[in-house]
């Protein structure tokens, strides 16, 4: 007896097959199949040989490899009975159902009273497949590990790319070579984390940003994940993703993985990147008013920190509005006795010392300028020096003598009373004041991984969103410490990094674009002298780098010279004029021949226009600019390309590359295969090239 399920999209096919009543395995995942191959032939053609010194057969690399069936690698689940006895299920087919692009496979172990359900959902608009697993038990059991449906990794691949990072240095790609054994990544910090963005890219040999075959994975969970990329002794490779091991602290009868998002592309890493960008933008994020343009953001953190003074903030707001800001976000410092980061988290009422008449004078002023108003919270945290902690020390998670982080503890979000307290205090603010944006921060690691904590946060966010559907929420965790599909299905923007250093940001946002679209990626023009690096960067560079994503400002506008303000007004005006299509565009990372140049092309959905940002991150090794090859264009169409900021050409450019003096008209073929020659430039500058199909 065999079963076969085929999920097909324009670019990819995933074929699952099961024989003899056991769990299915992915027998094919790659370019779309026509459907001409017979079930029997595909199954037969996928059968591996075996030899001496091993078992008399090859145990299936199924969607949940079972220890019980002599599987020679990591199993897809590790369970114990309530009393601690190890359980080794043997799952057999119970039922399967298909509804369009959704396949639901139910398997069970009657002796152990277990039911395992795997669901595969193909999203037609993005081509992303969402795979998740659940486990139900008739009696309470303990789950140490439960993988989302397990997939094979390609054999013709030499490396895998996952991500590390740190505060002000998010999304650092880590390249590792495939070889015998396991590469494991695990976030045990209770958040998806700067250090462990839950993503993996597996390029087939020879793939680049713009060409070749690539597989990509993202686990949509905010509480910390485990990734296993394993090459088995027989050479097969498996990819597993699930919650961090052991993060289900209680015995229970029902467990669920987060969705594992997967994508295959024949158009290089950009194919997977744009599938994820579209999926985040069109399926995961739900803006309260999708038709509303993304507003230019102003955040006061790096202008005033904890030093709030109403008239000063009003003055700053006036200047920000004059530069083009459309939303003002009041950051940390407005509540309790929050004069520094030592105290008051949890005391979510307006500080009467700083705001004797409440927030109305500030909010009214901001609204009077035509801007919207947003406010900062860090709901999951409490300082030991707070009224909340003094009243409820038992609400804090972990031991009383635990190591603090930023002088704070984490509230136990699994407790309904904690969620009610937070809901009521946030709701009171949202009801009393006209607030339509929350910056939701999370600045410390958990004392230990705990999946119930994440479910508690999701529950609180869901309640608030149901009660205040017009409010947008930004996910921040010391910058980009909590970016994943789980949090983004409940929020609308990420604060990608606390680094407002345009040079660092250029790189961080380039690598984040492997997953994230522009419309949800916050990017702010920081102070002239960067507060996190000490670098002094030109306003042109700072402004254009912010204009690559959801643009904002985060400096004290009083520091700007008239010339700097003029540049910022100009770039902001350009961003506003282009945001409607740019916020819907695909971000295509370009294969830059010069490692000093970090370049991307944002291509409109209809392909009729694009903008290239070519950032000169450092000094090039060679003298002349290497041509920059564009991508994704129609080979036989003609395009007009123009250097938007040719006035920025400085003394490094003495010659006359054509773009310096005017637009060019060239075919897509030429632009993709010859490339553009840009003027020589000092480092820490960026060229902006606009393209229009003729
Ligand atoms: C960390 C965030 O990343 C910053 O942007 C700022 O909101 C501070 N927290 C405030 O404490």
XYZ file of C-alpha atoms and ligand atoms in Angstrom:
705
model
C 0.000 0.000 0.000
C 1.384 3.440 -0.838
C 0.170 7.000 -0.577
C 1.538 9.953 -2.446
C 0.838 13.666 -1.999
C 2.096 16.301 -4.393
C 2.091 20.029 -3.570
C 2.887 22.035 -6.675
C 3.428 25.727 -7.247
C 4.824 27.616 -10.263
C 8.372 27.199 -9.012
C 8.411 24.077 -6.881
C 7.022 20.622 -6.193
C 7.066 18.841 -2.884
C 6.182 15.168 -3.135
C 5.529 13.131 -0.002
C 5.162 9.383 -0.211
C 4.426 6.660 2.321
C 4.593 2.910 1.987
C 3.351 0.111 4.203
C 1.296 2.360 6.467
C 4.349 4.168 7.911
C 5.013 7.897 7.995
C 5.670 9.578 4.648
C 8.962 11.034 3.545
C 9.675 13.792 1.058
C 10.803 11.840 -2.001
C 11.113 14.963 -4.136
C 11.496 18.663 -3.386
C 12.683 20.857 -6.210
C 11.608 22.422 -9.513
C 7.916 21.932 -10.316
C 7.127 18.506 -11.763
C 4.715 18.261 -14.652
C 2.772 15.417 -13.063
C 3.769 12.950 -15.792
C 5.789 10.721 -13.477
C 3.843 7.805 -12.053
C 3.617 7.251 -8.337
C 5.154 3.790 -8.595
C 8.073 4.980 -10.706
C 8.910 7.880 -8.405
C 8.818 5.654 -5.354
C 10.904 2.987 -7.059
C 13.394 5.543 -8.332
C 13.867 6.972 -4.846
C 14.830 3.613 -3.291
C 18.417 3.539 -1.962
C 20.692 0.516 -2.052
C 22.400 -0.856 1.050
C 25.535 -2.831 1.673
C 27.410 -4.733 4.335
C 28.126 -3.379 7.790
C 24.697 -1.801 8.101
C 21.053 -2.714 8.521
C 19.317 -4.838 5.885
C 17.577 -1.806 4.467
C 17.499 1.942 4.839
C 15.213 3.266 7.584
C 13.029 6.036 6.213
C 14.023 9.640 6.652
C 10.362 10.392 7.279
C 8.663 13.628 8.243
C 9.197 12.479 11.835
C 12.056 9.969 11.956
C 11.351 7.333 14.591
C 14.022 6.015 16.953
C 12.015 2.798 17.149
C 12.637 2.033 13.467
C 16.448 1.964 13.616
C 16.761 5.478 12.244
C 20.489 6.273 12.382
C 20.131 9.958 13.245
C 18.218 12.373 15.423
C 14.569 11.341 15.869
C 11.733 13.757 15.166
C 10.341 13.435 18.683
C 11.692 12.622 22.114
C 8.982 11.790 24.648
C 8.594 10.479 28.150
C 5.626 9.180 30.077
C 4.468 11.273 33.022
C 6.688 9.145 35.314
C 9.770 9.745 33.183
C 9.830 6.430 31.280
C 11.098 6.989 27.715
C 8.441 6.481 25.036
C 9.321 5.275 21.540
C 6.253 5.609 19.367
C 5.677 3.620 16.195
C 3.313 5.715 14.160
C 0.979 4.214 11.580
C -1.429 5.770 9.146
C -4.802 6.755 10.571
C -6.207 9.125 7.971
C -5.234 11.762 5.465
C -7.105 14.627 3.945
C -6.417 17.084 1.211
C -8.178 20.371 0.668
C -6.630 22.347 -2.193
C -3.165 23.345 -1.065
C -3.572 21.882 2.424
C -2.577 18.315 3.283
C -3.315 16.927 6.713
C -1.783 13.598 7.638
C -2.833 11.797 10.797
C -0.775 8.987 12.260
C -1.121 7.218 15.563
C 0.283 4.755 18.032
C -2.727 3.041 19.591
C -0.676 1.283 22.278
C 0.740 4.539 23.579
C -2.475 6.501 22.937
C -0.676 9.024 20.718
C -1.910 10.885 17.673
C 0.525 12.807 15.466
C -0.791 15.241 12.851
C 1.390 16.858 10.181
C -0.028 19.707 8.139
C 1.432 21.124 4.931
C -0.107 24.304 3.566
C 0.959 25.768 0.246
C 0.471 29.535 0.054
C -0.370 30.251 -3.537
C 0.591 33.940 -3.489
C 4.141 33.491 -2.182
C 4.818 29.824 -2.979
C 5.914 29.358 0.626
C 4.924 26.042 2.213
C 4.028 26.074 5.876
C 4.605 22.766 7.675
C 3.651 22.090 11.266
C 3.099 19.139 13.552
C 0.962 18.450 16.583
C 0.915 15.649 19.079
C -1.996 14.540 21.252
C -1.811 12.006 24.024
C -4.577 10.293 25.942
C -2.612 10.718 29.177
C -0.165 13.455 30.219
C 3.302 12.995 28.735
C 6.488 15.038 28.648
C 7.819 16.352 25.373
C 11.544 16.955 25.235
C 11.612 17.479 21.470
C 8.998 17.693 18.736
C 10.164 18.645 15.259
C 8.029 20.355 12.671
C 7.807 18.033 9.634
C 11.332 17.015 8.755
C 12.733 17.605 5.302
C 15.748 16.287 3.458
C 18.543 18.671 2.492
C 20.028 18.538 -0.998
C 23.009 16.299 -1.649
C 24.524 18.626 -4.247
C 25.190 21.277 -1.651
C 28.499 22.082 -0.040
C 27.418 24.516 2.615
C 24.580 25.829 4.680
C 23.993 29.343 5.889
C 22.393 30.077 9.228
C 22.521 33.237 11.293
C 24.215 34.524 14.367
C 24.403 38.078 15.594
C 24.459 40.303 18.590
C 23.063 43.557 19.870
C 23.785 46.214 17.190
C 25.057 43.436 14.891
C 22.044 41.376 13.840
C 21.686 38.923 10.944
C 25.251 37.733 10.552
C 25.297 34.867 8.034
C 27.311 31.839 9.202
C 28.567 29.574 6.471
C 29.339 25.990 7.408
C 30.387 23.078 5.329
C 28.289 19.954 5.108
C 30.023 16.925 6.600
C 29.317 13.897 8.738
C 27.321 14.690 11.847
C 25.235 17.543 13.109
C 25.230 21.288 12.923
C 22.900 22.400 15.663
C 21.680 25.880 16.418
C 19.615 26.501 19.487
C 18.297 29.639 21.083
C 17.937 28.911 24.759
C 17.391 32.544 25.718
C 13.602 32.574 25.514
C 13.487 34.702 22.386
C 14.223 34.099 18.758
C 17.235 36.234 19.606
C 19.908 38.390 18.037
C 22.202 35.397 18.327
C 20.021 32.845 16.572
C 17.636 34.191 13.949
C 15.605 31.017 13.220
C 16.455 30.681 9.558
C 18.523 28.453 7.319
C 19.535 28.670 3.680
C 20.930 25.697 1.797
C 22.336 26.697 -1.588
C 22.935 24.011 -4.178
C 26.510 24.101 -5.486
C 27.135 27.240 -7.536
C 24.081 29.199 -6.392
C 24.437 32.933 -5.730
C 22.014 35.702 -4.893
C 20.688 35.804 -8.421
C 21.031 32.316 -9.879
C 21.033 28.648 -8.999
C 18.939 26.411 -6.806
C 18.386 27.269 -3.169
C 16.346 25.873 -0.262
C 15.363 28.054 2.670
C 13.690 27.536 6.048
C 12.278 29.774 8.757
C 10.768 28.636 12.054
C 8.043 31.043 13.169
C 8.407 30.964 16.939
C 9.447 33.730 19.327
C 10.478 31.586 22.293
C 13.744 30.128 21.005
C 14.191 27.294 18.553
C 16.435 24.338 17.854
C 17.705 23.599 14.354
C 19.377 20.335 13.455
C 21.094 19.976 10.095
C 22.428 16.462 10.058
C 24.322 14.330 7.611
C 23.578 10.715 8.464
C 26.172 7.933 8.309
C 24.611 6.807 5.005
C 25.030 10.286 3.538
C 21.412 11.429 3.617
C 20.801 14.839 5.109
C 17.935 16.014 7.259
C 16.732 19.387 8.497
C 14.756 19.622 11.710
C 13.300 22.688 13.402
C 11.299 22.864 16.610
C 10.988 24.748 19.885
C 14.171 24.799 21.977
C 14.537 21.327 23.488
C 13.048 20.932 26.930
C 11.155 24.218 26.781
C 7.844 22.438 27.437
C 8.261 22.407 31.186
C 4.971 20.757 32.117
C 3.533 17.343 31.285
C 0.517 17.696 29.006
C -1.757 16.036 26.494
C -1.449 18.413 23.557
C 1.667 19.886 21.925
C 2.121 21.889 18.780
C 5.129 23.055 16.810
C 5.253 26.496 15.288
C 4.911 26.733 11.499
C 8.085 25.931 9.629
C 8.111 28.055 6.477
C 10.003 26.546 3.569
C 10.822 27.714 0.093
C 12.685 26.385 -2.914
C 13.954 28.576 -5.724
C 15.681 28.244 -9.059
C 16.428 31.977 -9.071
C 19.146 31.919 -6.478
C 18.799 33.139 -2.918
C 16.633 35.964 -4.215
C 13.923 33.479 -5.199
C 13.612 32.278 -1.603
C 14.140 35.788 -0.217
C 11.315 37.276 -2.253
C 9.029 34.337 -1.420
C 9.600 35.060 2.277
C 9.354 38.838 1.810
C 5.997 38.426 0.050
C 4.807 35.898 2.573
C 5.585 38.222 5.480
C 4.092 41.193 3.686
C 0.956 39.652 2.196
C 0.077 36.772 4.512
C 1.652 37.098 7.932
C 1.394 40.814 8.632
C -2.091 42.216 8.945
C -2.002 45.998 8.915
C -5.069 47.635 10.497
C -5.475 49.707 7.352
C -3.542 48.091 4.504
C -4.315 50.990 2.170
C -2.614 53.537 4.428
C 0.890 54.504 3.336
C 3.669 53.616 5.758
C 4.225 56.872 7.682
C 7.655 58.422 8.075
C 8.558 57.615 11.646
C 10.176 59.738 14.335
C 11.446 58.087 17.525
C 12.785 60.275 20.344
C 15.001 57.676 22.085
C 18.398 58.859 20.910
C 17.340 62.498 21.208
C 16.345 62.574 24.875
C 16.672 59.078 26.393
C 15.012 59.265 29.860
C 15.131 63.035 30.046
C 11.559 63.934 29.114
C 10.491 67.553 29.076
C 7.202 68.391 27.429
C 8.218 71.662 25.808
C 11.460 70.176 24.547
C 9.611 67.187 23.082
C 7.128 69.565 21.466
C 10.006 71.491 19.912
C 11.547 68.257 18.620
C 8.211 67.129 17.227
C 7.811 70.420 15.367
C 11.229 70.022 13.749
C 10.605 66.347 12.929
C 7.331 67.222 11.243
C 9.078 69.914 9.245
C 11.552 67.285 8.006
C 8.674 65.097 6.874
C 7.882 62.853 9.858
C 4.318 61.606 10.071
C 4.409 59.583 13.293
C 6.019 60.481 16.602
C 6.946 57.698 19.005
C 7.529 58.526 22.654
C 10.116 56.011 23.801
C 11.125 54.742 27.252
C 10.931 57.158 30.208
C 7.318 58.395 30.352
C 5.992 56.168 33.180
C 6.517 55.434 36.861
C 9.691 57.020 38.174
C 11.670 55.915 35.176
C 14.652 58.277 35.211
C 17.100 55.578 34.152
C 17.047 51.890 33.347
C 17.310 50.875 36.987
C 13.654 51.061 37.891
C 9.923 51.355 37.281
C 9.299 48.723 34.605
C 5.841 47.419 35.435
C 4.498 50.763 36.700
C 2.597 51.672 33.561
C 1.092 54.992 34.557
C 2.231 58.389 33.319
C 4.916 60.025 35.481
C 3.300 63.204 36.885
C 6.710 64.741 37.576
C 7.497 64.821 33.862
C 3.937 65.125 32.588
C 1.996 67.150 35.220
C -0.977 67.458 32.851
C -0.707 63.927 31.535
C 0.276 63.216 27.951
C -2.415 65.410 26.405
C -0.268 68.538 25.925
C 2.310 66.498 24.012
C -0.148 64.369 22.055
C -2.306 67.355 21.122
C 0.755 69.203 19.890
C 1.814 66.190 17.808
C -1.657 65.750 16.355
C -1.747 69.465 15.654
C 1.323 68.971 13.466
C -0.537 66.308 11.496
C 1.458 63.435 13.007
C 0.210 60.244 14.620
C 1.306 59.313 18.118
C 2.904 56.092 19.361
C 4.298 55.030 22.706
C 6.834 52.574 24.163
C 6.071 49.672 26.510
C 8.128 46.770 27.745
C 5.227 44.772 29.153
C 6.895 41.463 29.921
C 9.461 42.994 32.267
C 9.643 44.239 35.819
C 12.380 46.004 37.766
C 12.880 44.825 41.341
C 12.723 48.547 42.118
C 9.111 49.037 41.058
C 5.739 49.266 42.761
C 4.652 46.220 40.778
C 7.465 44.028 42.066
C 7.001 45.252 45.615
C 3.325 44.257 45.392
C 3.851 40.983 43.482
C 7.343 39.515 43.773
C 5.751 36.127 43.036
C 4.921 37.291 39.480
C 8.569 37.251 38.417
C 9.839 34.243 36.521
C 12.812 32.330 37.923
C 14.747 32.392 41.147
C 14.862 35.453 43.380
C 18.675 35.482 43.218
C 18.868 35.116 39.440
C 21.267 37.142 37.330
C 19.461 40.303 36.265
C 19.585 41.689 32.747
C 19.451 45.461 32.345
C 18.521 45.436 36.022
C 15.236 43.721 35.270
C 13.352 40.446 35.668
C 10.789 38.798 33.429
C 7.155 38.515 34.422
C 5.653 35.040 34.324
C 3.381 35.451 31.336
C 1.807 32.037 31.870
C -0.056 33.494 34.884
C -3.482 34.849 33.892
C -3.235 37.488 36.642
C -0.062 38.879 35.063
C -1.644 39.053 31.638
C -4.748 40.712 33.074
C -2.641 43.309 34.885
C -0.714 44.140 31.724
C -3.778 44.105 29.537
C -5.637 46.461 31.865
C -2.764 48.928 32.188
C -2.006 49.055 28.479
C -5.710 49.195 27.654
C -6.132 52.111 30.073
C -3.453 54.079 28.218
C -4.884 53.216 24.805
C -8.367 54.215 25.964
C -7.404 57.442 27.684
C -5.153 58.737 24.913
C -5.300 58.747 21.170
C -2.484 56.278 20.608
C -2.301 54.228 17.453
C 1.141 52.688 17.729
C 3.041 50.704 20.339
C 6.741 50.029 20.331
C 6.803 46.728 22.260
C 10.238 46.100 23.702
C 11.824 43.041 25.363
C 15.285 43.788 26.657
C 16.452 40.777 28.574
C 16.834 37.058 28.162
C 14.640 34.636 30.076
C 16.164 32.858 33.084
C 15.420 29.607 31.217
C 13.582 28.572 28.050
C 9.862 28.223 28.676
C 7.364 27.752 25.862
C 4.461 28.754 28.122
C 5.995 32.218 28.356
C 5.744 32.699 24.621
C 2.181 31.425 24.510
C 1.379 33.942 27.262
C 2.846 36.829 25.266
C 0.950 35.755 22.169
C -2.258 35.608 24.197
C -1.746 39.127 25.568
C -0.969 40.522 22.130
C -4.017 38.780 20.665
C -6.282 40.255 23.333
C -4.949 43.762 22.875
C -5.205 43.536 19.130
C -8.799 42.353 19.358
C -9.646 45.237 21.719
C -7.696 47.906 19.819
C -7.637 46.769 16.200
C -6.493 50.172 14.925
C -3.220 50.060 16.896
C -0.051 49.019 15.084
C 2.699 47.314 17.070
C 6.446 47.283 16.541
C 8.439 44.287 17.776
C 11.681 45.361 19.404
C 13.998 43.390 21.666
C 17.091 45.539 22.179
C 16.767 46.035 18.435
C 16.336 42.840 16.450
C 16.168 40.275 19.244
C 12.654 39.093 18.487
C 12.057 38.860 14.777
C 10.160 35.840 13.541
C 6.878 34.887 11.894
C 5.269 34.151 15.266
C 5.643 37.673 16.624
C 5.065 39.214 13.198
C 1.670 37.570 12.879
C 0.739 39.803 15.841
C 2.771 42.934 15.101
C 3.484 45.171 12.133
C 7.075 46.350 12.142
C 10.419 45.282 13.519
C 13.099 47.453 15.019
C 15.837 45.673 13.120
C 18.739 46.895 15.202
C 19.688 49.447 17.832
C 22.489 50.384 15.471
C 21.608 53.592 13.681
C 25.082 53.530 12.179
C 24.349 53.590 8.447
C 27.454 51.616 7.601
C 26.465 48.760 9.895
C 22.838 49.108 9.002
C 23.540 48.790 5.302
C 24.936 45.307 5.940
C 22.342 44.271 8.518
C 19.378 45.199 6.357
C 20.981 43.590 3.311
C 21.205 40.248 5.125
C 17.817 40.625 6.801
C 16.295 41.023 3.316
C 16.876 37.307 2.872
C 13.615 37.112 4.800
C 12.132 40.545 5.554
C 10.328 42.965 3.232
C 10.939 46.703 3.322
C 7.498 47.660 4.626
C 8.046 46.071 8.051
C 11.741 46.812 8.491
C 12.282 49.998 10.449
C 15.366 52.040 9.516
C 16.109 55.400 11.092
C 18.435 58.276 10.339
C 20.593 58.449 13.432
C 22.681 61.216 14.992
C 25.676 62.662 13.124
C 27.986 60.955 15.588
C 26.537 57.500 16.006
C 25.729 56.670 19.637
C 26.598 52.979 19.310
C 29.763 53.165 17.197
C 31.128 56.696 17.489
C 31.323 56.922 13.696
C 30.604 60.270 12.138
C 28.686 59.710 8.923
C 27.504 62.082 6.249
C 23.799 62.897 6.256
C 23.459 61.711 2.641
C 24.622 58.236 3.534
C 22.493 58.113 6.675
C 19.391 59.332 4.888
C 19.608 57.030 1.852
C 20.322 53.946 3.937
C 17.182 54.677 5.993
C 15.263 55.246 2.751
C 15.935 51.635 1.760
C 13.337 50.407 4.269
C 10.510 51.849 6.370
C 12.085 55.224 6.858
C 12.349 57.139 10.093
C 14.498 59.559 12.106
C 15.973 59.014 15.528
C 18.339 61.890 16.160
C 17.781 65.191 17.895
C 16.743 67.304 14.911
C 18.169 70.362 16.654
C 21.649 69.072 15.798
C 21.055 69.334 12.042
C 22.682 72.134 10.088
C 20.451 73.838 7.502
C 22.299 71.911 4.787
C 21.791 68.572 6.564
C 18.118 69.358 7.116
C 17.823 70.180 3.410
C 19.306 66.820 2.421
C 17.049 64.978 4.828
C 13.956 66.813 3.572
C 14.903 65.974 0.000
C 15.491 62.250 0.617
C 12.362 61.995 2.753
C 10.357 63.655 -0.006
C 11.781 61.152 -2.480
C 10.874 58.279 -0.168
C 7.319 59.537 0.194
C 6.954 59.895 -3.545
C 8.114 56.295 -4.052
C 6.908 54.471 -0.976
C 3.676 53.190 -2.480
C 5.500 50.926 -4.893
C 8.712 50.447 -2.894
C 6.918 49.112 0.148
C 5.386 46.459 -2.158
C 8.565 45.772 -4.111
C 10.788 42.710 -4.108
C 14.223 43.338 -2.612
C 16.746 41.577 -4.846
C 20.259 41.324 -3.490
C 22.751 41.912 -6.251
C 25.817 39.776 -6.860
C 28.354 42.514 -6.376
C 31.720 41.839 -7.996
C 33.286 44.164 -5.452
C 33.002 43.026 -1.833
C 33.206 46.671 -0.770
C 29.866 47.340 -2.482
C 26.664 46.111 -0.849
C 23.967 46.484 -3.452
C 20.326 45.673 -3.882
C 17.647 46.310 -6.456
C 14.086 46.960 -5.393
C 11.848 45.851 -8.236
C 8.190 46.881 -8.458
C 5.627 44.094 -8.526
C 4.816 44.760 -12.192
C 8.505 44.997 -13.113
C 7.979 48.450 -14.620
C 10.333 50.312 -12.320
C 13.150 49.717 -9.926
C 15.641 51.440 -7.728
C 19.174 50.225 -7.065
C 20.969 51.138 -3.857
C 24.707 50.547 -4.189
C 26.326 51.183 -0.833
C 30.067 51.731 -0.770
C 30.642 50.144 2.619
C 34.432 50.342 2.643
C 37.311 51.271 0.354
C 37.577 48.971 -2.660
C 40.710 46.927 -3.246
C 40.860 48.057 -6.875
C 40.798 51.569 -8.340
C 37.864 51.461 -10.769
C 34.314 50.554 -10.007
C 33.472 47.050 -11.148
C 30.240 46.987 -13.208
C 27.170 46.259 -11.133
C 24.998 43.609 -12.766
C 21.262 44.137 -12.371
C 18.804 41.285 -12.113
C 15.186 40.271 -12.627
C 14.693 42.516 -15.677
C 13.034 41.604 -18.958
C 15.929 40.843 -21.286
C 14.223 42.295 -24.382
C 12.741 45.381 -22.701
C 14.471 48.769 -22.656
C 14.990 50.701 -19.476
C 15.864 54.268 -18.661
C 18.338 54.364 -15.774
C 19.292 57.516 -13.984
C 21.543 58.350 -11.070
C 19.242 60.084 -8.596
C 22.035 61.502 -6.452
C 24.708 62.374 -9.032
C 25.315 65.605 -7.128
C 26.892 63.468 -4.416
C 29.841 62.608 -6.695
C 32.833 63.946 -4.819
C 36.505 64.404 -5.531
C 37.066 60.636 -5.860
C 35.372 60.816 -9.255
C 37.432 62.729 -11.837
C 36.287 61.007 -15.021
C 33.019 60.919 -16.901
C 31.198 57.602 -16.432
C 28.000 58.098 -18.422
C 25.655 58.030 -15.441
C 27.409 61.035 -13.992
C 26.061 63.336 -16.620
C 22.655 61.940 -17.508
C 20.329 58.992 -17.885
C 21.020 55.953 -20.050
C 18.644 53.834 -22.082
C 19.652 50.193 -22.219
C 18.125 46.761 -22.663
C 17.476 44.475 -19.740
C 19.927 42.082 -21.359
C 22.726 44.664 -21.285
C 21.955 45.814 -17.761
C 21.960 42.273 -16.408
C 24.977 41.010 -18.328
C 27.239 44.047 -18.724
C 26.095 45.960 -15.684
C 26.275 49.605 -14.687
C 29.477 51.532 -14.131
C 29.066 53.922 -11.251
C 31.258 56.909 -10.479
C 34.161 56.349 -8.129
C 33.253 57.257 -4.620
C 34.616 57.684 -1.139
C 33.534 54.892 1.171
C 30.456 55.333 3.368
C 28.452 56.730 0.492
C 25.632 55.216 -1.486
C 24.532 55.503 -5.087
C 20.831 55.544 -5.873
C 19.882 54.558 -9.416
C 16.311 54.790 -10.612
C 15.101 52.607 -13.451
C 11.980 52.789 -15.564
C 10.851 50.345 -18.242
C 10.220 52.199 -21.506
C 15.970 49.096 23.608
C 15.460 49.512 22.276
O 16.008 48.734 21.273
C 15.714 50.996 22.080
O 15.336 51.395 20.804
C 14.982 51.751 23.134
O 13.608 51.608 22.947
C 15.399 51.258 24.501
N 15.285 49.856 24.635
C 14.583 51.918 25.558
O 14.876 51.438 26.816
